[in-house]
mmCIF file of C-alpha atoms in Angstrom:
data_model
loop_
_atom_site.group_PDB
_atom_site.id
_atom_site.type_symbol
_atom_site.label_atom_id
_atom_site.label_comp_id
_atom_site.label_asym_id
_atom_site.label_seq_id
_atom_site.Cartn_x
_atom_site.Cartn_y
_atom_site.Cartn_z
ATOM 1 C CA UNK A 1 -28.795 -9.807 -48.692
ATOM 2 C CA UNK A 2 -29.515 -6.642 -49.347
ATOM 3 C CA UNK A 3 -25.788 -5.426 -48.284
ATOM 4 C CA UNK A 4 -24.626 -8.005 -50.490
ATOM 5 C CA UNK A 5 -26.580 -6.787 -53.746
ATOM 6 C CA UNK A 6 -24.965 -2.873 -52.816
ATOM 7 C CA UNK A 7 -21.882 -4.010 -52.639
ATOM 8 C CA UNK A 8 -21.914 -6.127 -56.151
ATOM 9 C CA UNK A 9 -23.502 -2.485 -57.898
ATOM 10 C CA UNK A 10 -20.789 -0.620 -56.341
ATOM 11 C CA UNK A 11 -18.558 -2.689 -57.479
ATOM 12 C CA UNK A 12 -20.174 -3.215 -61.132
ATOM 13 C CA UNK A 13 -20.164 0.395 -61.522
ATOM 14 C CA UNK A 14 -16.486 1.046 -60.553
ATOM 15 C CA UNK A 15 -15.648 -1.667 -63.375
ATOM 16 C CA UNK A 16 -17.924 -0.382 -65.522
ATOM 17 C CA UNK A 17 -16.179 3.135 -65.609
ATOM 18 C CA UNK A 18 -12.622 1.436 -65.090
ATOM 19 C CA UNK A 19 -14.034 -0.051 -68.136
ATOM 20 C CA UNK A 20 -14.752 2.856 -70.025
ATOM 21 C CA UNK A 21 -11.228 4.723 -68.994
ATOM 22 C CA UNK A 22 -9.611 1.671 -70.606
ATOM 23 C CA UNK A 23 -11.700 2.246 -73.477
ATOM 24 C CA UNK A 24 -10.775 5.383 -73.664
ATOM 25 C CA UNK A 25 -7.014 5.371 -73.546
ATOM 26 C CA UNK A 26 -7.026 2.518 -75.868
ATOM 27 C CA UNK A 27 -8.905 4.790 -78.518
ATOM 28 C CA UNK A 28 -6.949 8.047 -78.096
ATOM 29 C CA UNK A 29 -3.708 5.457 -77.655
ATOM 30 C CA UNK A 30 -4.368 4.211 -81.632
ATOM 31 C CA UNK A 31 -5.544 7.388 -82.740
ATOM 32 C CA UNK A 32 -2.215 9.102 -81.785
ATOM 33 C CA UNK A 33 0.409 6.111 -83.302
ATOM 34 C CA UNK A 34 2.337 6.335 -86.359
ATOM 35 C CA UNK A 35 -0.441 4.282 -88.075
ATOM 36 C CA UNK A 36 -2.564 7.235 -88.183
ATOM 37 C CA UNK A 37 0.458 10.388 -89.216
ATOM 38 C CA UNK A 38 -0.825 12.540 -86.974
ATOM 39 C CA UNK A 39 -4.533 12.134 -89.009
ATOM 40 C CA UNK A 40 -3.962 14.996 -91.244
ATOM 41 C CA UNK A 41 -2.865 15.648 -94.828
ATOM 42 C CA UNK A 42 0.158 12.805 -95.705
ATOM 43 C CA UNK A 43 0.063 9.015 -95.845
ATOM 44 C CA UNK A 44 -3.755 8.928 -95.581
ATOM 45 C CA UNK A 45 -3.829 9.668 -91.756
ATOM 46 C CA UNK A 46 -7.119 11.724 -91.962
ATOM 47 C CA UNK A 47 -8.519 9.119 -94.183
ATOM 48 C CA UNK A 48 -7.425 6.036 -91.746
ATOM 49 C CA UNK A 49 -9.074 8.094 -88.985
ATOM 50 C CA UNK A 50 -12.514 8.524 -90.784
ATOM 51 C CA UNK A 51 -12.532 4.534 -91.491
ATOM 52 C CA UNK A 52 -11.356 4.101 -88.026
ATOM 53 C CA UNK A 53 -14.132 5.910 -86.905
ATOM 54 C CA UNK A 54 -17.078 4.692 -89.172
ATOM 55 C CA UNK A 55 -15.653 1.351 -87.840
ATOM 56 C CA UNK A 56 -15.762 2.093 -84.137
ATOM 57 C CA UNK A 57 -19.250 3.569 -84.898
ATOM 58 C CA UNK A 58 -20.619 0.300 -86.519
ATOM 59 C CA UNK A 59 -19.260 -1.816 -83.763
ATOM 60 C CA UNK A 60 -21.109 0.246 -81.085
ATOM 61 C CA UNK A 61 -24.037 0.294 -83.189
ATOM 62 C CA UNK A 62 -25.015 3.754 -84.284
ATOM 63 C CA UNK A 63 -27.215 4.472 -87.445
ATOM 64 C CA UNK A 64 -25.664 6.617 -90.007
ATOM 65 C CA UNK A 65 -27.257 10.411 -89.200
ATOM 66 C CA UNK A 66 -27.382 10.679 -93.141
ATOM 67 C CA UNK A 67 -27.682 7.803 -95.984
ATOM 68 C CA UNK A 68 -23.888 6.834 -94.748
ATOM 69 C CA UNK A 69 -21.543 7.432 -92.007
ATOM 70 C CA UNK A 70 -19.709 9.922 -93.866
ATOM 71 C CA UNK A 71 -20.773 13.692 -94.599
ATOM 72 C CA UNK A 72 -17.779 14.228 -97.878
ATOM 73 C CA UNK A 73 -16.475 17.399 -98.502
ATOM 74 C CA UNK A 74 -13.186 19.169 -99.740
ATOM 75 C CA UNK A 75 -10.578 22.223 -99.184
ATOM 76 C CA UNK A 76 -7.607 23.161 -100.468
ATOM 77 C CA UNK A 77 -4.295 22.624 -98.100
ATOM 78 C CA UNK A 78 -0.524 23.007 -97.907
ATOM 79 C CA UNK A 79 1.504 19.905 -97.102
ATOM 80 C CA UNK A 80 4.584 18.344 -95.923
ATOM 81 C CA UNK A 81 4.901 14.886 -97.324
ATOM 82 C CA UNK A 82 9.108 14.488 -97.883
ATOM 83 C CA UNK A 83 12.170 15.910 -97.594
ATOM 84 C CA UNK A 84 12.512 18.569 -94.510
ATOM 85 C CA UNK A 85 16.075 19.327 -94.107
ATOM 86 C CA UNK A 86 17.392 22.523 -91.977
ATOM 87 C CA UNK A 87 20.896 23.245 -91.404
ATOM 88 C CA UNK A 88 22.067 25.954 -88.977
ATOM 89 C CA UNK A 89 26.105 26.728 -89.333
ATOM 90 C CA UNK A 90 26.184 23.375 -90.003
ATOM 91 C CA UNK A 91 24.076 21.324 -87.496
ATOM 92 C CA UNK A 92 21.955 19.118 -88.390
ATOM 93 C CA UNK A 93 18.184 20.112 -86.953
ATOM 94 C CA UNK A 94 15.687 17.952 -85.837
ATOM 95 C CA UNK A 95 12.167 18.851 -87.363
ATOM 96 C CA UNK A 96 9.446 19.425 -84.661
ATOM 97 C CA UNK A 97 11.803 19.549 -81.695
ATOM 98 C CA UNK A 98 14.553 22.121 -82.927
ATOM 99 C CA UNK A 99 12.575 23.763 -85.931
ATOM 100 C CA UNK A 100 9.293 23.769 -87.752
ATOM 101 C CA UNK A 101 8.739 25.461 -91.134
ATOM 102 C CA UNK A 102 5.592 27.424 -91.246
ATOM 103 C CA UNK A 103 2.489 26.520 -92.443
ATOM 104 C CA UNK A 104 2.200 28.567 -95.480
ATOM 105 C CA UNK A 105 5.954 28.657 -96.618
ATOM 106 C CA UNK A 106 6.551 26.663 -100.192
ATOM 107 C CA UNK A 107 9.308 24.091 -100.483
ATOM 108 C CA UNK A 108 12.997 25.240 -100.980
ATOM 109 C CA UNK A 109 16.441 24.267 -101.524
ATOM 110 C CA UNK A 110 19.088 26.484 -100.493
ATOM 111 C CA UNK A 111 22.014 27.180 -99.000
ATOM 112 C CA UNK A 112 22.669 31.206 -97.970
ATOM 113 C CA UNK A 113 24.196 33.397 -95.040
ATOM 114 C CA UNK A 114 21.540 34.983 -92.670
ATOM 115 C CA UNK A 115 21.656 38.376 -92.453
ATOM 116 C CA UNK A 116 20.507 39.661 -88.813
ATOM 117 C CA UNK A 117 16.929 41.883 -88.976
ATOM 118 C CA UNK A 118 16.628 42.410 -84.590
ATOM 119 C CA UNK A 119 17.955 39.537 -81.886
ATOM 120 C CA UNK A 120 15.126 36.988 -83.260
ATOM 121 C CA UNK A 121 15.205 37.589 -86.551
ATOM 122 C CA UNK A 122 17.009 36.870 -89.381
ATOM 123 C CA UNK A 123 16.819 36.487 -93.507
ATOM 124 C CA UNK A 124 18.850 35.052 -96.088
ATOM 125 C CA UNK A 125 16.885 35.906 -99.102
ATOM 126 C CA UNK A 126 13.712 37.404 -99.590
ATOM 127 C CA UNK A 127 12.009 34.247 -99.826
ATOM 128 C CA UNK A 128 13.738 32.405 -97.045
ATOM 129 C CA UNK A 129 13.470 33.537 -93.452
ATOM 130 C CA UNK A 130 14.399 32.215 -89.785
ATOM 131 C CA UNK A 131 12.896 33.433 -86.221
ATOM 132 C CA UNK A 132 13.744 32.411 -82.378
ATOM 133 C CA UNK A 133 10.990 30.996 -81.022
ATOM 134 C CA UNK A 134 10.282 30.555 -77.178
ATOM 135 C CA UNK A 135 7.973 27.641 -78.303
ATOM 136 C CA UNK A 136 7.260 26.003 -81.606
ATOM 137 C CA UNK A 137 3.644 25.821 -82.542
ATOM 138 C CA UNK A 138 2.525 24.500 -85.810
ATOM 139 C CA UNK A 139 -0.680 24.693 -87.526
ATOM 140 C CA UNK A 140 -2.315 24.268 -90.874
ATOM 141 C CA UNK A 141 -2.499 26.050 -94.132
ATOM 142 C CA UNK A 142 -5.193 26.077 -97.123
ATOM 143 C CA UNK A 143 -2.834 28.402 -99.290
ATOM 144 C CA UNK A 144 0.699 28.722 -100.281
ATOM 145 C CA UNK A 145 3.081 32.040 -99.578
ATOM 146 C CA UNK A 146 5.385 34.054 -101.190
ATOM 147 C CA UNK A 147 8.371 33.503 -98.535
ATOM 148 C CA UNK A 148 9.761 30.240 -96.409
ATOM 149 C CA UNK A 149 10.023 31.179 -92.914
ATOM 150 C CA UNK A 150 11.832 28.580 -90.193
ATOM 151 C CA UNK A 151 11.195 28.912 -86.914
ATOM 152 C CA UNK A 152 13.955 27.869 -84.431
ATOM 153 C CA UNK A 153 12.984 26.546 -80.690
ATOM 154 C CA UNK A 154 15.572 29.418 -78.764
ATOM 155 C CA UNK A 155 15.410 26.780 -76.093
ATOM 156 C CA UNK A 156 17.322 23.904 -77.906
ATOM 157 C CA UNK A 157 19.139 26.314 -80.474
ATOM 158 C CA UNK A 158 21.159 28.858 -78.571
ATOM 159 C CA UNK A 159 23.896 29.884 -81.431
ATOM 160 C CA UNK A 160 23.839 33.226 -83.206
ATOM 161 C CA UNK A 161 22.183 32.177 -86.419
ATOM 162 C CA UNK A 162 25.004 32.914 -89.581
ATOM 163 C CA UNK A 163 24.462 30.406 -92.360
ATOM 164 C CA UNK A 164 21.628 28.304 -93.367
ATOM 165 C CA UNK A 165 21.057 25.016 -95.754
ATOM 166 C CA UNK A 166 17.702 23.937 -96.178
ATOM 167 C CA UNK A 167 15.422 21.631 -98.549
ATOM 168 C CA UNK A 168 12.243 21.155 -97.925
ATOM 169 C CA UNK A 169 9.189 19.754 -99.753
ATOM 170 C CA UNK A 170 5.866 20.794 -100.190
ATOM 171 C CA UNK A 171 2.353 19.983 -102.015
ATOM 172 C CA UNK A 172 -0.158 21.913 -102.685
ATOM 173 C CA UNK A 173 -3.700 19.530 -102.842
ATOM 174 C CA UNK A 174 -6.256 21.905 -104.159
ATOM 175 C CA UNK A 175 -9.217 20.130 -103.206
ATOM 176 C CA UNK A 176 -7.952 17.327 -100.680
ATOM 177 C CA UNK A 177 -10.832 15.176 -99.901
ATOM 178 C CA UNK A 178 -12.128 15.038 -95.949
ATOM 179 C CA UNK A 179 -15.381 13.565 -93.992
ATOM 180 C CA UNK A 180 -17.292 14.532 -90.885
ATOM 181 C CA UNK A 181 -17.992 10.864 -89.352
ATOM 182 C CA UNK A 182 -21.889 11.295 -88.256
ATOM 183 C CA UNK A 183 -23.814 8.504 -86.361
ATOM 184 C CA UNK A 184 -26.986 8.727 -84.436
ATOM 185 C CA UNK A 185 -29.063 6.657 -81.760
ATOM 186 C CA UNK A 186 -32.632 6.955 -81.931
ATOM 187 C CA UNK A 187 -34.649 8.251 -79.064
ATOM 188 C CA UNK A 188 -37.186 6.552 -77.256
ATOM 189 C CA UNK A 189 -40.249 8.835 -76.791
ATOM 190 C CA UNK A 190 -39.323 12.261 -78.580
ATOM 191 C CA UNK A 191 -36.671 11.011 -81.900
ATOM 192 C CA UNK A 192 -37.577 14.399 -83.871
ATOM 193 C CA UNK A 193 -35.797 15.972 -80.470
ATOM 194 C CA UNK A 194 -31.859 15.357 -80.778
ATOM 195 C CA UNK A 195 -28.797 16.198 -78.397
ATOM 196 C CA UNK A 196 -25.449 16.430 -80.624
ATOM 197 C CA UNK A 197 -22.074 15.366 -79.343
ATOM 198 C CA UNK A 198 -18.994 16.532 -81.241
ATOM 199 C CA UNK A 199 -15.244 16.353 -81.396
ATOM 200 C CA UNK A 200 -12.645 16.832 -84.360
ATOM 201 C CA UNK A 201 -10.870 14.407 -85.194
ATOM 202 C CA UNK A 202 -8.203 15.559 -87.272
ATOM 203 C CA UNK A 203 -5.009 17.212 -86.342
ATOM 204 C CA UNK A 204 -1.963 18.575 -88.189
ATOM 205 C CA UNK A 205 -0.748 15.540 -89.546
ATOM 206 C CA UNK A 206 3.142 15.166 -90.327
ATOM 207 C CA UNK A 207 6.081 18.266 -91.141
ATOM 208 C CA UNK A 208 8.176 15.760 -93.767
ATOM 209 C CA UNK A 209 8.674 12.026 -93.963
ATOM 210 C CA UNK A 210 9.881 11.325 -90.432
ATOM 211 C CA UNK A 211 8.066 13.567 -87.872
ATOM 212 C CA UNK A 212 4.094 13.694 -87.305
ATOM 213 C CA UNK A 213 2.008 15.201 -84.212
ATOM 214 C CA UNK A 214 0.317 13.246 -82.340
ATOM 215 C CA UNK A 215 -2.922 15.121 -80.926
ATOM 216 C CA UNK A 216 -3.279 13.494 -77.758
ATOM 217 C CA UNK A 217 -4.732 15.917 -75.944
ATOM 218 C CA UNK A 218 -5.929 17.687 -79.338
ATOM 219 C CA UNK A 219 -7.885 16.371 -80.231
ATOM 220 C CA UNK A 220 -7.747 12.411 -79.694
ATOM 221 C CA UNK A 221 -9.157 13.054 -76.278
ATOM 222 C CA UNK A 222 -12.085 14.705 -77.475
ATOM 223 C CA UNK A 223 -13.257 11.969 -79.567
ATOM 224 C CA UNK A 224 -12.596 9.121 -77.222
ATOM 225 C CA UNK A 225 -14.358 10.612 -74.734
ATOM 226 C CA UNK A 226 -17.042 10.891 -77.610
ATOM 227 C CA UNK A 227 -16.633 7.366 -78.231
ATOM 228 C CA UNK A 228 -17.546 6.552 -75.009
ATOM 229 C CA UNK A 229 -20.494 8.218 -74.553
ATOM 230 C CA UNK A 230 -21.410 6.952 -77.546
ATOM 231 C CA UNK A 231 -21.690 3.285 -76.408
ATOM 232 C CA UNK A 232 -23.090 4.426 -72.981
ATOM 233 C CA UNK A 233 -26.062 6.144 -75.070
ATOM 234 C CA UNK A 234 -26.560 3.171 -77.514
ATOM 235 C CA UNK A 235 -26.722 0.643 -74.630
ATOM 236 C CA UNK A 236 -28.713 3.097 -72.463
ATOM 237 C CA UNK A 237 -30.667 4.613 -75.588
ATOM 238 C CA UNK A 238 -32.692 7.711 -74.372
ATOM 239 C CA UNK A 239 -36.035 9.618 -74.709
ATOM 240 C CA UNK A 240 -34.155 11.926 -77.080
ATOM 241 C CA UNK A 241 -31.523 10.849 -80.017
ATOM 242 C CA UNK A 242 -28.695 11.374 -79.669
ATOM 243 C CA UNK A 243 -26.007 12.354 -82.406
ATOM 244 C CA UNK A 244 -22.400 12.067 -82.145
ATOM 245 C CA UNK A 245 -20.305 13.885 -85.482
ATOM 246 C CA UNK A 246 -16.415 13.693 -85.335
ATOM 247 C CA UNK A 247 -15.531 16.187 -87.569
ATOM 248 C CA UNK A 248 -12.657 17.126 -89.713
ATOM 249 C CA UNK A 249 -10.912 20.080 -90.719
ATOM 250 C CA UNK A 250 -11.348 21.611 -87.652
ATOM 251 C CA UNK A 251 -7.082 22.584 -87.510
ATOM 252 C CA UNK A 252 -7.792 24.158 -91.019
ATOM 253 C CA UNK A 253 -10.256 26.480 -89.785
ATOM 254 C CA UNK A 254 -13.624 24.767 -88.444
ATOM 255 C CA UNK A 255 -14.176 23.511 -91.908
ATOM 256 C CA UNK A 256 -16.170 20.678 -91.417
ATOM 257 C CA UNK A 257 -18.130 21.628 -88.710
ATOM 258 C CA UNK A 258 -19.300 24.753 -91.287
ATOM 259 C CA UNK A 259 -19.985 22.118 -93.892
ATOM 260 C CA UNK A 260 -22.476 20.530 -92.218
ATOM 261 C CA UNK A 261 -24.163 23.743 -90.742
ATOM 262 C CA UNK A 262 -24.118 24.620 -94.470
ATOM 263 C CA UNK A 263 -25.243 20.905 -95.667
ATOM 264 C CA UNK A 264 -27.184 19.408 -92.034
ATOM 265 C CA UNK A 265 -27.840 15.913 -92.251
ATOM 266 C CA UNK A 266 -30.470 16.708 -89.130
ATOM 267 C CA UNK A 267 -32.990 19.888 -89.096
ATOM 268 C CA UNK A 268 -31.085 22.359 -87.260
ATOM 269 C CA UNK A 269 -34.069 23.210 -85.177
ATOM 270 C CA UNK A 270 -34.477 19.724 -83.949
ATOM 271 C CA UNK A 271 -31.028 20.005 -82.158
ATOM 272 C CA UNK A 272 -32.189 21.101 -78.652
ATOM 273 C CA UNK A 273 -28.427 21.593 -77.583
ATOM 274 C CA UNK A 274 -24.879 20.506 -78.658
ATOM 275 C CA UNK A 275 -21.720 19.798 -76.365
ATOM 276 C CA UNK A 276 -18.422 20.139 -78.445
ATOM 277 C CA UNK A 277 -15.214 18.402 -76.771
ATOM 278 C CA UNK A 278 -11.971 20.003 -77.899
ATOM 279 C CA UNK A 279 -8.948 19.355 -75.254
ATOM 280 C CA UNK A 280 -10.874 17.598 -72.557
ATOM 281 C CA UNK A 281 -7.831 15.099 -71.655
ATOM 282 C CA UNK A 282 -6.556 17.600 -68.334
ATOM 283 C CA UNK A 283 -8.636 18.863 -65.314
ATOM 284 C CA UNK A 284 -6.858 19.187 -62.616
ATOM 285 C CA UNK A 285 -6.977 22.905 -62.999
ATOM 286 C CA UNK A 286 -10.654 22.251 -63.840
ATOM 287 C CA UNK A 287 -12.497 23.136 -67.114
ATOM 288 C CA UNK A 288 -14.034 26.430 -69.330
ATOM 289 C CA UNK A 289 -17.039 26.171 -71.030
ATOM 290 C CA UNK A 290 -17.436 28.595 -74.256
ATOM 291 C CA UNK A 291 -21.168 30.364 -74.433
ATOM 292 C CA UNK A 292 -21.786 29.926 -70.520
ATOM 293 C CA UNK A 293 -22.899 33.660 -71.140
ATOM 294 C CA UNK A 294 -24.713 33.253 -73.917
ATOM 295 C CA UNK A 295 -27.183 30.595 -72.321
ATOM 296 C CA UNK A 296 -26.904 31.717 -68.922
ATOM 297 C CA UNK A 297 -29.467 29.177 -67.795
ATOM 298 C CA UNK A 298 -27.751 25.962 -69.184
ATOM 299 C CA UNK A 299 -24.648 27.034 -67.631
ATOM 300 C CA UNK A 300 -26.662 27.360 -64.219
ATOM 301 C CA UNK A 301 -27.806 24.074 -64.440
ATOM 302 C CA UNK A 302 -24.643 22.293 -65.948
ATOM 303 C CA UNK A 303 -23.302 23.936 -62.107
ATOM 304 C CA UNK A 304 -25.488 22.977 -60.055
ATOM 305 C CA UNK A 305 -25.339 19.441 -61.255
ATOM 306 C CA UNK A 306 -21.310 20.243 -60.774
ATOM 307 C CA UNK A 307 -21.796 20.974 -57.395
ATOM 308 C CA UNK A 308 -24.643 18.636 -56.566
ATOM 309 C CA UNK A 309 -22.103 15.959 -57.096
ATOM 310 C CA UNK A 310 -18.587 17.575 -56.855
ATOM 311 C CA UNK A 311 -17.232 16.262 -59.871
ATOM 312 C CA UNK A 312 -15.342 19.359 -61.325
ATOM 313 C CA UNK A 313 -12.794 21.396 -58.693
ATOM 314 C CA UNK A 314 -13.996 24.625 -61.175
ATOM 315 C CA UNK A 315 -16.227 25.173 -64.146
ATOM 316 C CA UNK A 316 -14.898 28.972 -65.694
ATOM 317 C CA UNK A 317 -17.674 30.961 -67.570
ATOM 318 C CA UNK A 318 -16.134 32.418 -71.093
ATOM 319 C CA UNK A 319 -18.300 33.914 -73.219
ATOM 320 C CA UNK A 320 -19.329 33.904 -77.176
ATOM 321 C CA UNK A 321 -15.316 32.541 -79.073
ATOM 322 C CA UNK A 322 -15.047 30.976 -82.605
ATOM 323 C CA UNK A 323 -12.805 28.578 -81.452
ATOM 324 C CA UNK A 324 -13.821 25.415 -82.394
ATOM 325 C CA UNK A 325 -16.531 23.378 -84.230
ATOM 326 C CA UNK A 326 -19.667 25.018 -81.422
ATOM 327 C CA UNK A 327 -19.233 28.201 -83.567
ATOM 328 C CA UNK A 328 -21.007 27.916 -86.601
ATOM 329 C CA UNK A 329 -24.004 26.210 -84.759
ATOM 330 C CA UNK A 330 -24.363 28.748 -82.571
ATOM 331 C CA UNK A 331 -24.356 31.499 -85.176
ATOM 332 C CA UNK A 332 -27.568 29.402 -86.581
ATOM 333 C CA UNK A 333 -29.032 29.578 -83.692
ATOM 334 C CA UNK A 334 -27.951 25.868 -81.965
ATOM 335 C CA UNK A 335 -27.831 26.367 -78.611
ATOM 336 C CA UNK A 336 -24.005 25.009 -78.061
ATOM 337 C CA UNK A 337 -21.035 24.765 -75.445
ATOM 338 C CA UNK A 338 -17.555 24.053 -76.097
ATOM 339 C CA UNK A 339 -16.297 22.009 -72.901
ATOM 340 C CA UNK A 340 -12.381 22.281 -72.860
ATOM 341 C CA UNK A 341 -10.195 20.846 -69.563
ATOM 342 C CA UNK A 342 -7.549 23.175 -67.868
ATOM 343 C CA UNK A 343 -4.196 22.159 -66.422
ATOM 344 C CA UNK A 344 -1.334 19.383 -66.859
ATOM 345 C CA UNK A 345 0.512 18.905 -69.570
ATOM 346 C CA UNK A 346 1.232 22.253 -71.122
ATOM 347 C CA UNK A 347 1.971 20.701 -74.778
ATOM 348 C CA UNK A 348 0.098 22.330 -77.732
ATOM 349 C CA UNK A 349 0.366 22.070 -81.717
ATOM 350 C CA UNK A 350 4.115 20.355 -80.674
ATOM 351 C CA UNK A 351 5.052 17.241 -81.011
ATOM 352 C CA UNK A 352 5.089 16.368 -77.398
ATOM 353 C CA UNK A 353 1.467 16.252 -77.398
ATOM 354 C CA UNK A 354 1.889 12.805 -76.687
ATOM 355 C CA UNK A 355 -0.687 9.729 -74.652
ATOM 356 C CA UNK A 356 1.843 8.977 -72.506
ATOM 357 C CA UNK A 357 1.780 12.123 -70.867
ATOM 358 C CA UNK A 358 -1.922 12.460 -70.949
ATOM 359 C CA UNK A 359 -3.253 12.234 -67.607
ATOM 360 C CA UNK A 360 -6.985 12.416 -68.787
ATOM 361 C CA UNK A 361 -7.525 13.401 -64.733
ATOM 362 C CA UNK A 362 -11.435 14.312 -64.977
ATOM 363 C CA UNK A 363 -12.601 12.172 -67.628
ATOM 364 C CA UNK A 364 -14.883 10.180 -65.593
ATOM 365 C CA UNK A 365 -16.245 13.132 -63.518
ATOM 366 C CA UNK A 366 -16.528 14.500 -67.131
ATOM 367 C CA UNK A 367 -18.186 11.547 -68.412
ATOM 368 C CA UNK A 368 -20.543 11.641 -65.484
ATOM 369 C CA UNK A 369 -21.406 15.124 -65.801
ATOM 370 C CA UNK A 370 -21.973 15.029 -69.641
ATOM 371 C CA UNK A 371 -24.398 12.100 -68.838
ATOM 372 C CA UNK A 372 -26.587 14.208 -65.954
ATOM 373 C CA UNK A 373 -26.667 17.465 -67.856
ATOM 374 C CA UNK A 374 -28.181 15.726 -71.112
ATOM 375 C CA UNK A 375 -30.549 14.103 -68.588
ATOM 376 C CA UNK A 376 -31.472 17.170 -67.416
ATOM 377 C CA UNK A 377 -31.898 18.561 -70.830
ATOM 378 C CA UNK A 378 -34.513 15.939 -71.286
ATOM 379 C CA UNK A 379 -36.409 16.516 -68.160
#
């Protein structure tokens, strides 16, 4: 009998997590479709996300950290809603794949020779410029520039660059309006103590009417994986709260995650330690975790929990890196780590940053690991 009752809780817990993995892809599978525009600054994808989210939330039944769900706030940025059109000696380009226009660059409409400035190089007028690119990475603006530069993937563009017809579209939003999405589940014994889980949830949204990124990897798995926890914790609530904040802005410089260090809907010195997931979808190569120097004793433990149960092949030490939403807690004095999975897919600010090529290889062992360090934490 007692064989028989091991074998149903091995069982139960191998559906449990097979559970949780489907879950998981399901979340980072919506958050990545067309529905959402890459959950930036065109066609309401950040919005959809936040609702998304507050919805998701509800359902697994977190309380609002604040009086509701969402923490408001506002920034200015540089968009891409319609027309992107670039012509190189006559072909056609296809936005994302063969060219991006950068971040900053204002719309234009134009048709000039390019003048060679080096082998990568190129200008047609002062306010319209073209460079080879071994890859094309885009990213986010909150201002507007003087000059339109293109950038041209060398790797599906191999002509000598001579003439150019573009027109492009941008918009300016001054104060485009964002949320942080901020839920909580009470603790059992010690609710004034409170373990924070975070993620961004936006990405860079869409370059013109017909081509968005998806932000599989960046950051859909983050928050899916946050997701997940999140029901885990609310079914298994703890001695400690726990508080999980998806935040936005993140691509246009950590700007939500400052907002709330600026405006905290929790004490700051309540939070006993924050995990931030930012490209967690990998592993194979194992994972880095930002701070490890800085609180050399969490790290040791987060190890030795590793190694006690041989989830992750390698856990890398970085040290103190404003690169991502840990930052500005840690500058207040949060102790904070920023977790962030190594190897597969190689995709990054692209547009092949697809699910379909996520692997998400350690997410259980991550899940797992999350789960015993916070335990630990509460010890």
């Amino acid at each position: 009998m007692r064989f028989f009752f091991l074998i149903v809780f091995f069982l139960f817990s191998k559906y449990s997590f097979a559970q949780d993995s489907t879950y998981t892809r399901r979340i980072i599978n919506t958050l990545t479709s067309k529905e959402f525009w890459g959950r930036g600054y065109t066609r309401d994808g950040m919005k959809k996300s936040a609702d998304y989210l507050v919805a998701a939330y509800q359902k697994i039944g977190l309380l609002p950290m604040g009086i509701a769900y969402k923490q408001s706030f506002n920034f200015p940025v540089n968009t891409f809603p319609g027309k992107m059109m670039v012509a190189i000696n006559g072909k056609k380009l296809i936005p994302g794949k063969d060219f991006i226009v950068n971040n900053e660059s204002p719309g234009i409409k134009q048709t000039a020779r390019l003048t060679p400035i080096d082998s990568l190089n190129y200008q047609a007028t002062p306010s319209l410029n073209v460079s080879l690119k071994d890859k094309l990475t885009w990213s986010v603006a909150t201002e507007v520039g003087e000059v339109t530069t293109i950038q041209l993937n060398k790797k599906t563009f191999t002509a000598i660059p001579k003439e150019i017809s573009v027109d492009i579209e941008n918009k300016f939003i001054p104060n485009f309006e964002a949320a942080n999405v901020c839920g909580l589940v009470k603790g059992t014994k010690f609710p004034d103590s409170i373990l924070i889980i975070t993620a961004h949830y936006d990405h860079l949204g869409g370059m013109g009417a017909d081509t968005f990124f998806p932000g599989a990897n960046d950051n859909a798995a983050g928050v899916a994986t946050l997701l997940s926890l999140a029901k885990y914790y609310a079914a298994n609530p703890q001695p400690f709260s726990i508080g999980f904040i998806c935040f936005a802005g993140e691509e246009a410089g950590l700007l939500g995650s400052r907002y709330f260090v600026e405006n905290p809907l929790v004490p700051l010195s309540k939070i006993k330690f924050l995990l931030n997931l930012d490209l967690v979808g990998t592993g194979e190569a194992g994972m880095t975790v930002v701070n490890a120097s800085v609180y050399p004793k969490a790290f040791a433990m987060l190890n030795a929990i590793n190694n006690k149960n041989q989830y992750i092949s390698k856990i890398n030490p970085r040290g103190k890196a404003a690169n991502s939403d840990h930052y500005f807690f840690t500058e207040k004095g949060v102790p904070a780590f920023f977790i962030y999975t190594q190897g597969g897919p190689s995709a990054y600010h692209d547009i092949f940053d697809k699910p379909e090529t996520l692997p998400l290889t350690e997410y259980k062992d991550l899940f797992k690991l999350i789960v015993g360090f916070n335990q630990k934490l509460m010890e």
